[in-house]
Coordinates of C-alpha atoms in Angstrom, one line a residue:
Chain A
M18 CA 249.0 117.2 79.0
D19 CA 247.5 117.6 83.5
R20 CA 244.1 118.1 81.2
S21 CA 244.5 114.0 79.5
L22 CA 245.6 112.9 82.5
L23 CA 242.9 114.3 84.2
I24 CA 240.2 112.4 81.7
H25 CA 242.2 109.4 82.5
V26 CA 241.3 109.5 86.4
A27 CA 237.7 111.2 85.5
V28 CA 237.2 107.9 83.0
L29 CA 239.1 105.0 85.4
L30 CA 236.5 106.7 88.6
G31 CA 233.4 106.1 86.4
L32 CA 234.4 103.0 84.9
T33 CA 235.1 101.6 88.6
A34 CA 231.8 103.5 89.7
L35 CA 230.0 101.7 86.9
A36 CA 230.9 98.6 87.7
V37 CA 230.5 98.7 92.1
S38 CA 226.6 99.1 90.9
A39 CA 226.2 97.2 88.4
A40 CA 227.1 94.3 91.0
P41 CA 226.4 95.3 94.2
A42 CA 226.9 91.8 96.1
A43 CA 229.9 91.9 94.0
E44 CA 229.2 88.7 91.0
P45 CA 229.1 89.5 87.7
A46 CA 226.7 91.1 86.0
P47 CA 224.6 88.7 83.4
T48 CA 225.0 88.5 80.3
P49 CA 223.4 91.1 77.9
E50 CA 221.2 89.0 76.9
R51 CA 219.8 87.3 79.7
Q52 CA 219.3 90.8 80.7
Q53 CA 217.6 91.0 78.4
T54 CA 215.4 87.9 79.5
L55 CA 215.1 89.6 83.0
V56 CA 213.8 92.3 82.1
H57 CA 211.2 91.2 79.9
M58 CA 210.0 88.3 83.3
V59 CA 210.1 91.8 85.8
R60 CA 207.7 94.1 83.4
Q61 CA 206.3 91.4 81.6
D62 CA 205.7 89.1 84.6
C63 CA 206.0 90.6 87.6
G64 CA 204.2 93.1 86.0
S65 CA 200.5 90.7 86.6
C66 CA 201.2 92.0 89.9
H67 CA 203.2 95.1 89.8
G68 CA 202.0 96.8 87.1
M69 CA 204.3 97.4 83.7
R70 CA 205.2 100.2 84.6
L71 CA 206.0 99.1 88.4
A72 CA 203.6 101.4 90.1
G73 CA 201.5 98.7 91.6
G74 CA 199.3 96.5 91.7
L75 CA 197.5 93.9 93.4
G76 CA 201.1 94.5 94.1
P77 CA 203.6 96.5 95.6
A78 CA 205.2 99.5 93.9
L79 CA 208.5 98.5 92.8
L80 CA 209.7 102.6 92.3
P81 CA 212.7 103.7 93.1
E82 CA 211.6 106.6 95.8
R83 CA 209.3 103.0 97.6
L84 CA 212.5 100.6 97.3
A85 CA 215.1 103.4 98.4
E86 CA 215.5 102.7 101.9
L87 CA 214.6 99.3 101.9
P88 CA 218.0 97.0 101.9
D89 CA 219.1 95.5 98.7
E90 CA 219.5 92.3 101.2
S91 CA 215.8 91.7 102.1
L92 CA 214.5 92.8 97.9
V93 CA 217.0 89.7 96.7
A94 CA 214.9 87.3 100.1
T95 CA 211.3 88.6 99.8
I96 CA 212.3 88.0 95.6
L97 CA 214.0 84.6 96.0
N98 CA 211.9 83.0 98.7
G99 CA 208.6 85.2 98.9
R100 CA 206.5 86.5 101.3
P101 CA 204.5 84.2 103.4
G102 CA 200.8 85.5 104.7
T103 CA 200.9 87.4 101.2
A104 CA 200.7 87.0 97.3
M105 CA 204.3 87.0 96.4
P106 CA 205.6 84.0 95.6
G107 CA 209.3 82.9 95.3
W108 CA 211.1 82.8 91.7
N109 CA 214.5 80.8 93.0
R110 CA 213.8 78.1 90.1
F111 CA 214.1 80.9 86.9
M112 CA 216.5 83.1 88.5
D113 CA 219.9 82.9 91.2
E114 CA 220.6 85.2 93.7
A115 CA 223.4 87.3 91.2
E116 CA 220.4 87.7 89.0
A117 CA 218.0 88.4 91.4
G118 CA 220.5 91.5 93.2
W119 CA 221.0 92.8 89.0
I120 CA 217.0 92.8 89.6
V121 CA 217.4 95.1 93.1
A122 CA 219.8 97.4 91.8
R123 CA 218.2 98.0 88.3
L124 CA 215.2 98.3 90.7
K125 CA 216.5 100.9 92.7
E126 CA 217.8 103.4 89.8
G127 CA 214.7 102.8 87.2
F128 CA 214.2 100.3 86.1
P129 CA 215.3 99.4 82.3
S130 CA 212.6 99.1 79.6
L131 CA 211.7 96.8 77.8
Q132 CA 213.5 97.0 74.1
Chain B
M27 CA 184.7 126.4 27.4
T28 CA 183.6 128.4 31.0
M29 CA 181.1 126.1 31.9
R30 CA 183.1 122.4 30.9
L31 CA 186.2 123.9 33.1
L32 CA 183.6 123.9 35.7
T33 CA 182.8 121.1 35.9
T34 CA 186.3 119.3 35.0
L35 CA 186.8 121.2 38.2
G36 CA 183.6 120.2 40.3
T37 CA 184.3 116.2 39.4
L38 CA 188.0 117.3 40.8
A39 CA 187.0 118.8 43.5
A40 CA 184.1 115.7 44.3
A41 CA 186.7 112.9 43.8
L42 CA 189.4 114.9 46.4
A43 CA 187.3 115.0 48.5
L44 CA 186.2 111.1 48.2
S45 CA 189.9 109.4 48.6
A46 CA 190.4 111.9 51.6
C47 CA 187.2 110.4 52.8
A48 CA 188.0 106.8 52.2
S49 CA 190.5 106.4 55.2
A50 CA 187.9 106.8 57.5
P51 CA 184.6 104.2 57.2
T52 CA 182.2 105.4 55.9
E53 CA 179.9 102.5 54.7
L54 CA 177.6 101.6 57.0
R55 CA 177.8 98.6 59.4
G56 CA 176.3 97.1 62.7
T57 CA 178.5 96.5 65.5
G58 CA 177.8 92.7 66.8
D59 CA 180.6 91.1 65.7
L60 CA 183.5 93.8 66.3
G61 CA 186.4 93.4 69.4
V62 CA 189.1 94.5 70.8
V63 CA 192.8 93.2 71.1
I64 CA 194.6 95.2 74.0
E65 CA 197.7 96.3 73.4
R66 CA 199.3 95.8 76.0
A67 CA 203.1 97.7 76.3
T68 CA 201.8 100.3 74.0
G69 CA 198.5 101.6 75.1
R70 CA 197.2 101.2 71.8
V71 CA 193.8 98.7 71.1
Q72 CA 192.9 96.9 67.6
I73 CA 189.7 97.1 66.3
V74 CA 188.7 93.6 65.6
E75 CA 185.9 91.7 63.7
H76 CA 184.8 88.0 63.8
S77 CA 182.5 87.8 60.9
H78 CA 185.8 87.4 58.3
D79 CA 188.6 87.3 61.1
S80 CA 190.2 90.7 60.2
S81 CA 191.7 93.8 62.3
L82 CA 190.3 97.1 61.0
G83 CA 191.8 99.5 62.4
S84 CA 193.9 100.9 65.8
V85 CA 193.1 103.6 68.4
D86 CA 196.4 104.7 70.5
G87 CA 196.9 107.1 73.2
L88 CA 195.2 104.9 76.5
G89 CA 197.5 105.2 78.4
D90 CA 198.8 102.5 81.0
L91 CA 196.7 99.0 79.3
S92 CA 198.7 96.4 82.0
H93 CA 195.4 94.4 83.1
A94 CA 193.5 95.8 81.4
H95 CA 189.5 95.7 80.9
V96 CA 187.2 96.4 78.5
A97 CA 183.5 97.1 78.9
F98 CA 180.7 97.9 76.3
S99 CA 178.1 99.9 75.7
R100 CA 174.7 98.8 75.6
D101 CA 174.6 100.1 71.7
S102 CA 177.5 98.3 71.0
R103 CA 179.0 101.3 69.6
Y104 CA 182.1 101.9 72.4
A105 CA 184.2 100.3 74.6
Y106 CA 185.0 101.6 77.9
V107 CA 188.9 100.9 78.3
F108 CA 190.3 100.6 82.2
G109 CA 194.0 100.9 82.2
R110 CA 196.0 100.0 84.9
D111 CA 196.9 104.1 85.6
G112 CA 193.4 104.9 86.0
G113 CA 192.2 106.0 83.0
L114 CA 188.9 105.6 81.3
T115 CA 188.9 105.8 77.2
K116 CA 185.5 105.2 75.4
V117 CA 186.2 104.6 71.8
D118 CA 184.3 104.7 69.0
L119 CA 184.8 101.6 67.1
L120 CA 182.9 102.4 64.4
T121 CA 185.1 105.7 63.3
R122 CA 188.1 104.6 65.9
R123 CA 188.9 107.7 67.6
I124 CA 188.6 108.4 71.4
A125 CA 185.5 109.4 71.9
R126 CA 186.7 110.6 76.0
R127 CA 189.0 110.1 78.0
I128 CA 189.6 110.5 81.6
I129 CA 192.0 109.4 84.4
Q130 CA 189.2 108.3 87.6
A131 CA 191.5 107.6 89.6
G132 CA 196.0 106.3 90.9
N133 CA 195.4 102.4 89.8
S134 CA 192.6 100.5 88.5
I135 CA 191.8 97.3 87.0
G136 CA 188.6 97.0 85.2
G137 CA 184.9 98.5 84.9
S138 CA 181.4 97.4 84.0
V139 CA 178.1 99.0 82.5
S140 CA 175.0 99.6 85.1
Q141 CA 171.6 96.9 84.1
D142 CA 170.1 100.3 82.0
G143 CA 172.9 100.5 80.3
R144 CA 173.8 105.1 81.6
L145 CA 176.8 104.0 84.0
V146 CA 179.7 103.1 83.8
V147 CA 181.5 101.7 86.9
A148 CA 185.6 101.1 87.8
Q149 CA 187.0 99.8 90.4
N150 CA 189.9 100.9 91.5
Y151 CA 192.9 100.1 93.9
E152 CA 194.2 103.3 94.5
P153 CA 192.1 105.1 96.2
G154 CA 190.8 101.6 96.6
G155 CA 186.5 101.8 96.1
I156 CA 184.5 102.3 92.8
K157 CA 183.5 105.4 91.2
A158 CA 180.6 105.2 89.0
F159 CA 180.3 107.7 85.6
D160 CA 177.8 108.8 83.4
A161 CA 178.3 106.4 80.3
D162 CA 177.4 109.2 78.0
T163 CA 180.2 112.4 79.0
L164 CA 181.9 109.8 81.2
E165 CA 181.0 112.2 84.6
L166 CA 181.9 111.3 87.7
L167 CA 178.2 110.6 89.5
A168 CA 178.8 109.3 93.1
E169 CA 181.8 107.6 94.7
V170 CA 182.1 104.6 96.9
P171 CA 185.9 104.6 99.0
A172 CA 186.0 100.6 100.3
E173 CA 186.7 102.0 103.4
Y174 CA 186.1 99.1 105.7
A175 CA 187.6 100.2 108.6
P176 CA 188.9 104.6 110.1
G177 CA 191.1 105.1 107.4
K178 CA 191.6 101.8 106.1
F179 CA 191.2 101.6 102.7
S180 CA 191.0 98.0 100.7
R181 CA 191.5 97.3 96.7
V182 CA 188.4 96.8 95.0
V183 CA 187.9 93.0 93.1
G184 CA 185.7 91.1 91.0
L185 CA 183.2 94.0 89.9
A186 CA 180.1 92.6 87.9
D187 CA 176.9 94.4 87.1
V188 CA 173.5 93.0 88.8
P189 CA 170.3 93.6 88.1
G190 CA 168.8 96.5 90.4
Q191 CA 171.6 98.6 88.9
R192 CA 173.5 97.0 91.6
F193 CA 177.4 96.0 91.6
A194 CA 178.4 93.4 93.8
Y195 CA 182.4 93.3 94.0
A196 CA 185.2 92.0 96.7
L197 CA 187.7 94.1 98.9
F198 CA 190.6 91.9 98.6
D199 CA 192.2 93.3 102.1
A200 CA 188.9 93.8 104.3
N201 CA 187.8 90.1 103.7
E202 CA 184.2 91.5 102.8
I203 CA 181.9 91.4 99.7
W204 CA 179.8 94.5 98.9
V205 CA 176.8 95.1 96.9
S206 CA 176.2 99.1 96.2
D207 CA 172.5 100.1 94.8
L208 CA 173.9 102.6 92.1
S209 CA 169.3 103.0 91.9
D210 CA 169.8 106.8 92.9
P211 CA 173.3 106.9 91.0
R212 CA 174.1 110.3 93.2
K213 CA 173.0 108.4 96.4
P214 CA 174.6 105.3 96.9
V215 CA 173.5 102.2 98.9
T216 CA 176.0 99.9 100.2
T217 CA 175.6 96.4 101.7
R218 CA 178.6 94.3 103.4
Y219 CA 178.9 91.1 104.2
P220 CA 182.1 89.1 105.0
A221 CA 183.8 86.9 102.9
G222 CA 186.7 84.7 103.4
K223 CA 190.6 85.3 103.2
Q224 CA 191.7 87.9 100.8
P225 CA 188.9 87.3 97.7
Y226 CA 191.0 88.2 94.5
D227 CA 188.5 88.6 92.0
G228 CA 184.4 87.1 91.8
L229 CA 181.4 86.7 89.0
V230 CA 177.6 86.8 89.1
T231 CA 176.3 83.8 87.7
P232 CA 174.6 84.6 84.1
D233 CA 171.2 85.0 85.5
G234 CA 172.4 87.6 87.5
R235 CA 171.5 85.5 91.0
Y236 CA 175.2 84.4 92.6
F237 CA 178.6 86.7 93.1
L238 CA 180.8 84.3 94.1
A239 CA 184.4 85.8 95.4
G240 CA 187.0 83.6 94.6
L241 CA 189.7 83.8 97.6
F242 CA 193.3 83.7 97.3
G243 CA 194.3 83.2 101.5
E244 CA 192.0 80.5 101.9
D245 CA 190.7 77.1 99.8
G246 CA 187.2 77.7 98.8
I247 CA 185.0 80.5 97.5
S248 CA 182.2 82.5 98.9
L249 CA 178.5 82.8 97.5
L250 CA 176.2 85.6 98.4
D251 CA 172.6 84.5 97.1
L252 CA 171.7 87.9 95.6
W253 CA 168.0 87.0 95.6
H254 CA 168.3 85.8 99.2
P255 CA 170.8 88.2 100.4
E256 CA 169.6 88.7 104.5
A257 CA 171.1 85.1 104.6
G258 CA 174.1 86.1 104.1
S259 CA 177.7 84.3 102.3
R260 CA 178.9 81.2 103.0
K261 CA 181.7 79.4 102.3
I262 CA 181.7 76.7 99.5
L263 CA 184.9 74.1 98.3
S264 CA 186.3 75.3 101.8
G265 CA 189.3 72.7 102.4
Y266 CA 189.6 71.9 98.7
G267 CA 193.3 71.6 99.6
R268 CA 193.3 69.3 101.9
G269 CA 195.7 71.3 104.0
E270 CA 198.9 70.0 101.7
E271 CA 201.6 72.6 101.0
K272 CA 200.7 75.2 98.2
L273 CA 202.2 75.0 95.0
P274 CA 203.4 78.6 94.2
V275 CA 200.8 81.5 92.7
F276 CA 202.7 83.1 89.5
K277 CA 199.8 84.8 87.9
M278 CA 196.3 85.2 90.0
P279 CA 193.7 83.3 88.0
H280 CA 190.7 86.1 87.2
L281 CA 186.9 84.7 87.1
R282 CA 184.0 86.1 84.9
G283 CA 180.4 84.7 84.5
W284 CA 181.9 82.3 81.3
S285 CA 182.1 80.0 84.3
L286 CA 178.7 77.9 84.2
A287 CA 178.6 74.9 81.9
A288 CA 176.5 72.1 81.7
G289 CA 174.8 72.8 85.6
Q290 CA 178.2 73.1 87.4
A291 CA 180.2 75.7 87.6
W292 CA 184.2 75.3 86.8
L293 CA 186.2 77.0 88.6
P294 CA 190.7 77.7 89.3
A295 CA 191.8 76.0 92.2
V296 CA 194.8 78.2 93.9
G297 CA 197.9 76.9 94.6
R298 CA 197.8 73.6 92.6
H299 CA 196.5 72.2 89.2
E300 CA 193.4 71.9 89.2
V301 CA 190.0 72.9 87.9
L302 CA 187.7 72.3 90.7
V303 CA 184.1 72.0 89.4
A304 CA 180.9 72.4 91.9
D305 CA 177.5 71.9 90.9
V306 CA 175.0 74.9 90.3
R307 CA 172.3 73.4 92.8
S308 CA 173.8 71.8 96.3
W309 CA 177.6 74.2 95.4
Q310 CA 179.1 70.8 96.4
E311 CA 182.2 69.8 95.2
A312 CA 181.5 67.9 92.0
A313 CA 184.8 66.6 90.5
R314 CA 187.6 67.9 90.4
I315 CA 190.7 67.7 86.8
P316 CA 193.8 67.4 87.0
V317 CA 195.6 70.2 84.5
K318 CA 198.7 71.3 83.5
G319 CA 199.5 73.9 85.7
Q320 CA 197.9 76.6 87.5
P321 CA 194.9 77.7 85.7
V322 CA 194.2 81.0 85.3
F323 CA 191.4 81.7 82.7
V324 CA 188.6 78.5 82.9
M325 CA 186.1 79.8 80.3
A326 CA 183.4 77.4 79.2
R327 CA 182.6 77.4 75.2
P328 CA 178.9 79.9 74.6
D329 CA 177.0 76.1 74.6
G330 CA 178.6 75.2 77.9
R331 CA 180.6 71.5 76.1
Q332 CA 183.8 72.5 76.6
V333 CA 185.9 74.5 79.2
W334 CA 189.1 76.1 78.2
V335 CA 192.0 76.5 79.7
N336 CA 194.7 78.9 80.0
F337 CA 197.8 78.5 82.3
A338 CA 200.4 81.1 85.3
F339 CA 203.9 80.9 84.4
P340 CA 205.5 79.8 83.5
D341 CA 203.0 76.8 82.2
N342 CA 201.7 79.7 79.7
E343 CA 202.5 78.7 76.3
W344 CA 199.9 76.3 76.9
V345 CA 196.1 76.1 76.1
Q346 CA 193.6 72.8 77.6
V347 CA 190.4 72.1 76.1
I348 CA 187.9 69.9 78.8
D349 CA 185.1 68.0 77.5
T350 CA 182.4 69.0 80.3
V351 CA 180.2 65.8 79.9
E352 CA 183.8 63.9 80.2
K353 CA 185.3 66.1 82.7
R354 CA 188.8 65.4 81.3
V355 CA 191.1 67.0 79.1
I356 CA 190.3 66.1 75.6
H357 CA 193.5 68.7 74.0
T358 CA 196.7 70.3 74.9
F359 CA 198.0 72.5 72.4
S360 CA 200.2 75.9 72.1
P361 CA 198.9 78.1 70.2
G362 CA 202.1 80.6 70.8
K363 CA 204.2 81.4 73.9
A364 CA 202.3 83.4 77.1
V365 CA 198.7 82.3 76.6
L366 CA 197.3 85.7 78.6
H367 CA 193.6 85.5 77.6
L368 CA 191.2 84.1 75.3
E369 CA 188.0 84.9 74.0
F370 CA 184.8 82.7 72.4
T371 CA 182.4 83.8 69.6
P372 CA 179.3 84.6 70.4
R373 CA 177.9 81.3 69.8
G374 CA 181.1 79.9 70.0
E375 CA 182.1 78.1 67.1
E376 CA 185.2 79.5 66.8
V377 CA 187.8 81.0 69.8
W378 CA 190.4 84.2 69.8
L379 CA 194.0 83.8 71.8
S380 CA 196.1 86.0 72.4
S381 CA 200.1 85.3 72.7
R382 CA 202.0 88.3 74.1
D383 CA 205.8 87.0 73.7
S384 CA 204.6 85.5 69.4
N385 CA 202.9 89.4 69.2
R386 CA 199.6 87.8 67.4
V387 CA 196.3 86.6 68.1
T388 CA 194.8 83.1 66.9
V389 CA 191.6 82.4 66.2
V390 CA 191.2 78.8 66.5
D391 CA 188.1 76.4 65.1
T392 CA 186.7 74.8 68.5
A393 CA 185.5 72.1 66.3
S394 CA 187.8 70.7 64.8
F395 CA 191.0 72.9 66.6
A396 CA 192.3 73.6 63.7
V397 CA 193.9 77.3 63.0
R398 CA 191.8 79.6 61.3
K399 CA 194.0 82.6 61.6
E400 CA 196.3 84.3 63.1
L401 CA 196.5 87.8 63.1
P402 CA 199.4 89.8 64.3
A403 CA 199.3 91.9 67.7
D404 CA 202.0 93.8 69.5
A405 CA 202.3 91.8 72.6
P406 CA 199.0 91.1 73.2
S407 CA 196.5 90.5 75.7
G408 CA 192.4 90.8 76.8
I409 CA 190.3 90.0 73.5
F410 CA 186.6 91.3 74.6
F411 CA 184.1 90.9 71.8
T412 CA 181.1 93.5 71.9
S413 CA 178.4 90.5 72.6
R414 CA 179.5 91.0 76.1
A415 CA 177.1 94.0 76.4
Q416 CA 174.2 91.4 76.3
R417 CA 176.0 90.1 79.0
I418 CA 175.8 90.3 82.7
G419 CA 178.3 90.6 84.8
F420 CA 180.4 91.5 82.1

């Protein structure tokens, strides 16, 4: 009895943690299909400069250890608006703020592989 | 009886030996019609041939092949595959096996072979600089760190082999062009020239005379006359943007010595949806041709009558063909999604185009624009034919 209650609590806590980490801006996560598109875009098209493994190229590495210290909001702003004076363009024609936030959260935890 | 049994056994053994060999190529063949197609996501290359437009097989275990580049040995038997992760793999095109493989850097974008065929030189982002290897053994012979100020290293772009065992290249972070003489491969001698802001790639003209570095940080191209290096570098096509705001560039254009056609250089504008045309004698602007998007590759058919253009995301499903006499687009089509690269056969009767997101390579007749063949490939990017081995600057 006690044990099953504990399990329930643990599962609930786990789910809550997942929900929080998946949506830092409390926005709904993109649909699974859209997530696939975003993963493809990051790996392949952002990958032209940042490398398909995101280890860097003409653009810097986008691996968790490098991004850890950088605030989510500034990373989202960089994705959406680019960085003047560098080769980084703004991608706001192709995604909204919630989707950029989803990408930042995934980058910080280790970006998903191509399906 | 015993004799007959022995003969039978002997025949059987011979047949078995033969069938075991059948999986590896045993017939004699040349390499002049061979090529390599990069399958970027799987660390694999296909070996292809363009006499009959077919795939002969594949070789895997080549690491991270995003932005992979291939150069060929002088005898066109081996492909040197440069991977993003610093992998340098020497692939035997005939046996379709890895002959040698080293990890030579942390982050690399390509390389080239010396005039005499004895050196393979890699250009690297991390550590920034170039490295020269023995073409047979891949033993490291020399290193030229791109240290442009004390403790500051630049990423190297646009490496091109030029006559005299020299290599010309540009330093993205240092706004310079360097020329390294590797006549004595153990003692490279390097000369520095100023370039404009943020050179993103370079090319040498097919005669090996002019090195051009395309600029990202300003409108224009840096030009160095290698026959008169004492005159230094100068800027051409400067201010082609006329101060207008640049369009976003979602993928850097690429330059190589295929840009010359009909006495003119055909070059991608940066941040403008145009192909720039410069007269090769005066280096003055001769024309600009509006195109569908940000050009990435602007490649002349070997005879120079046509120039083919592909584009950066999000216009990367399109390809346009420019007639170099009429100076206008004469054909627009889509061979597939995310067209990353194209390569002409040595005399240009056909062109191969890779469509990353359609997982195929399309072979197109350059006279009729008809599709001759489609070959399946896993997220293909670069296509490289062995005819590059005989050209300066590839």
